């Protein structure tokens, strides 16, 4: 078995997690969110679900829907889809719970951190230079 295959077999991407502070509000309280990376198949699924068709039949990417899918499926703690958590916040849907408890910038920061954890927003050229040295 080649070193590359050994590496791939030993490092599956379906359980990569991290803990983050979505904002100063949570950092000041010492409260971290646990997030997980998006796998390739899930990424494609989210993209498809976030496509909407306008009145002219043209497809448009709905970033709000995409952000919701990322948070509902890739934030482990707190769970925004847990019935118990939703009820505790006085809400009836995950969407209500999300927008009642997080600021717009916090939502954006969480999505950004999930994307970074998933391999996006990394400067590939930096890795090439590091590998050369």
CSV table of C-alpha atoms in Angstrom, one decimal:
chain,number,residue,atom,x,y,z
A,1,UNK,CA,0.0,0.0,0.0
A,2,UNK,CA,1.4,3.4,-0.9
A,3,UNK,CA,1.9,6.1,1.7
A,4,UNK,CA,-0.8,8.1,0.1
A,5,UNK,CA,-3.4,5.3,0.4
A,6,UNK,CA,-2.3,4.6,3.9
A,7,UNK,CA,-2.8,8.3,4.8
A,8,UNK,CA,-6.2,8.4,3.2
A,9,UNK,CA,-7.3,5.2,4.8
A,10,UNK,CA,-6.2,6.4,8.3
A,11,UNK,CA,-7.6,9.9,7.9
A,12,UNK,CA,-11.3,9.8,6.9
A,13,UNK,CA,-13.0,13.1,6.5
A,14,UNK,CA,-16.4,12.2,8.0
A,15,UNK,CA,-15.5,13.1,11.6
A,16,UNK,CA,-13.4,16.3,11.5
A,17,UNK,CA,-14.5,18.6,14.3
A,18,UNK,CA,-13.5,21.8,16.0
A,19,UNK,CA,-14.6,24.2,18.7
A,20,UNK,CA,-15.1,27.9,18.0
A,21,UNK,CA,-16.4,31.1,19.4
A,22,UNK,CA,-18.8,32.6,16.9
A,23,UNK,CA,-18.4,36.1,18.4
A,24,UNK,CA,-17.0,38.1,21.3
A,25,UNK,CA,-20.4,37.6,23.1
A,26,UNK,CA,-19.7,33.8,23.3
A,27,UNK,CA,-16.0,34.2,23.9
A,28,UNK,CA,-16.6,36.5,26.9
A,29,UNK,CA,-19.0,33.9,28.4
A,30,UNK,CA,-16.5,31.1,27.6
A,31,UNK,CA,-19.1,29.3,25.5
A,32,UNK,CA,-17.8,27.4,22.4
A,33,UNK,CA,-19.7,25.9,19.6
A,34,UNK,CA,-18.7,22.4,18.3
A,35,UNK,CA,-18.7,22.2,14.5
A,36,UNK,CA,-17.9,19.5,12.0
A,37,UNK,CA,-16.6,19.7,8.5
A,38,UNK,CA,-18.8,19.2,5.4
A,39,UNK,CA,-18.0,16.2,3.3
A,40,UNK,CA,-17.9,16.4,-0.5
A,41,UNK,CA,-21.2,14.6,-0.9
A,42,UNK,CA,-23.0,16.8,1.7
A,43,UNK,CA,-21.5,19.9,0.1
A,44,UNK,CA,-23.1,18.9,-3.3
A,45,UNK,CA,-26.4,18.2,-1.5
A,46,UNK,CA,-26.4,21.6,0.2
A,47,UNK,CA,-25.7,23.4,-3.0
A,48,UNK,CA,-28.6,21.6,-4.8
A,49,UNK,CA,-31.0,22.3,-1.9
A,50,UNK,CA,-30.0,26.0,-1.9
A,51,UNK,CA,-30.9,26.5,-5.6
A,52,UNK,CA,-34.2,28.2,-6.1
A,53,UNK,CA,-36.0,29.1,-9.3
A,54,UNK,CA,-37.2,32.7,-9.9
A,55,UNK,CA,-40.4,33.7,-11.7
A,56,UNK,CA,-38.5,33.4,-15.0
A,57,UNK,CA,-37.4,29.9,-14.3
A,58,UNK,CA,-33.8,30.8,-13.8
A,59,UNK,CA,-32.0,29.2,-11.0
A,60,UNK,CA,-30.5,31.3,-8.2
A,61,UNK,CA,-28.3,30.4,-5.3
A,62,UNK,CA,-30.1,31.1,-2.0
A,63,UNK,CA,-27.3,31.9,0.4
A,64,UNK,CA,-29.7,32.1,3.4
A,65,UNK,CA,-30.9,28.6,2.7
A,66,UNK,CA,-27.3,27.4,2.3
A,67,UNK,CA,-26.2,29.0,5.6
A,68,UNK,CA,-29.2,27.4,7.4
A,69,UNK,CA,-28.3,23.9,6.0
A,70,UNK,CA,-24.7,24.4,7.1
A,71,UNK,CA,-25.7,25.3,10.6
A,72,UNK,CA,-28.5,22.8,11.0
A,73,UNK,CA,-26.3,19.9,9.8
A,74,UNK,CA,-22.8,20.9,10.9
A,75,UNK,CA,-23.1,22.6,14.3
A,76,UNK,CA,-23.0,19.7,16.8
A,77,UNK,CA,-23.3,21.7,19.9
A,78,UNK,CA,-25.6,23.5,20.4
A,79,UNK,CA,-28.0,21.5,18.2
A,80,UNK,CA,-30.3,23.9,16.3
A,81,UNK,CA,-32.5,20.9,15.3
A,82,UNK,CA,-33.0,19.4,18.7
A,83,UNK,CA,-36.7,19.6,19.7
A,84,UNK,CA,-35.7,20.1,23.3
A,85,UNK,CA,-33.5,23.1,22.5
A,86,UNK,CA,-36.1,24.6,20.2
A,87,UNK,CA,-38.8,24.4,22.8
A,88,UNK,CA,-36.4,25.7,25.6
A,89,UNK,CA,-35.9,28.9,23.5
A,90,UNK,CA,-39.7,29.3,23.0
A,91,UNK,CA,-39.6,28.4,19.3
A,92,UNK,CA,-41.4,25.9,17.2
A,93,UNK,CA,-38.9,25.4,14.3
A,94,UNK,CA,-35.1,25.2,13.9
A,95,UNK,CA,-35.2,28.3,11.7
A,96,UNK,CA,-37.0,30.3,14.4
A,97,UNK,CA,-34.5,29.1,17.0
A,98,UNK,CA,-31.6,30.0,14.8
A,99,UNK,CA,-32.7,33.6,14.1
A,100,UNK,CA,-33.9,34.2,17.7
A,101,UNK,CA,-30.6,33.2,19.3
A,102,UNK,CA,-27.9,34.3,16.8
A,103,UNK,CA,-26.9,37.6,15.3
A,104,UNK,CA,-26.4,37.8,11.5
A,105,UNK,CA,-22.7,38.2,12.0
A,106,UNK,CA,-22.5,35.1,14.3
A,107,UNK,CA,-24.3,33.0,11.7
A,108,UNK,CA,-21.9,34.2,9.0
A,109,UNK,CA,-18.9,33.5,11.3
A,110,UNK,CA,-20.1,30.0,12.0
A,111,UNK,CA,-20.6,29.2,8.4
A,112,UNK,CA,-17.2,30.6,7.6
A,113,UNK,CA,-15.5,28.4,10.2
A,114,UNK,CA,-17.3,25.3,9.0
A,115,UNK,CA,-16.1,26.1,5.5
A,116,UNK,CA,-12.5,26.6,6.7
A,117,UNK,CA,-12.7,23.3,8.6
A,118,UNK,CA,-13.9,21.7,5.3
A,119,UNK,CA,-10.9,22.8,3.4
A,120,UNK,CA,-12.2,26.0,1.8
A,121,UNK,CA,-10.6,29.4,2.4
A,122,UNK,CA,-7.1,27.9,2.7
A,123,UNK,CA,-4.4,29.4,0.6
A,124,UNK,CA,-3.2,26.4,-1.5
A,125,UNK,CA,-0.1,28.4,-2.6
A,126,UNK,CA,1.0,28.6,1.1
A,127,UNK,CA,0.9,24.8,1.4
A,128,UNK,CA,3.0,24.4,-1.8
A,129,UNK,CA,5.6,26.8,-0.5
A,130,UNK,CA,5.7,25.1,2.9
A,131,UNK,CA,6.1,21.7,1.3
A,132,UNK,CA,9.0,23.0,-0.8
A,133,UNK,CA,10.8,24.2,2.3
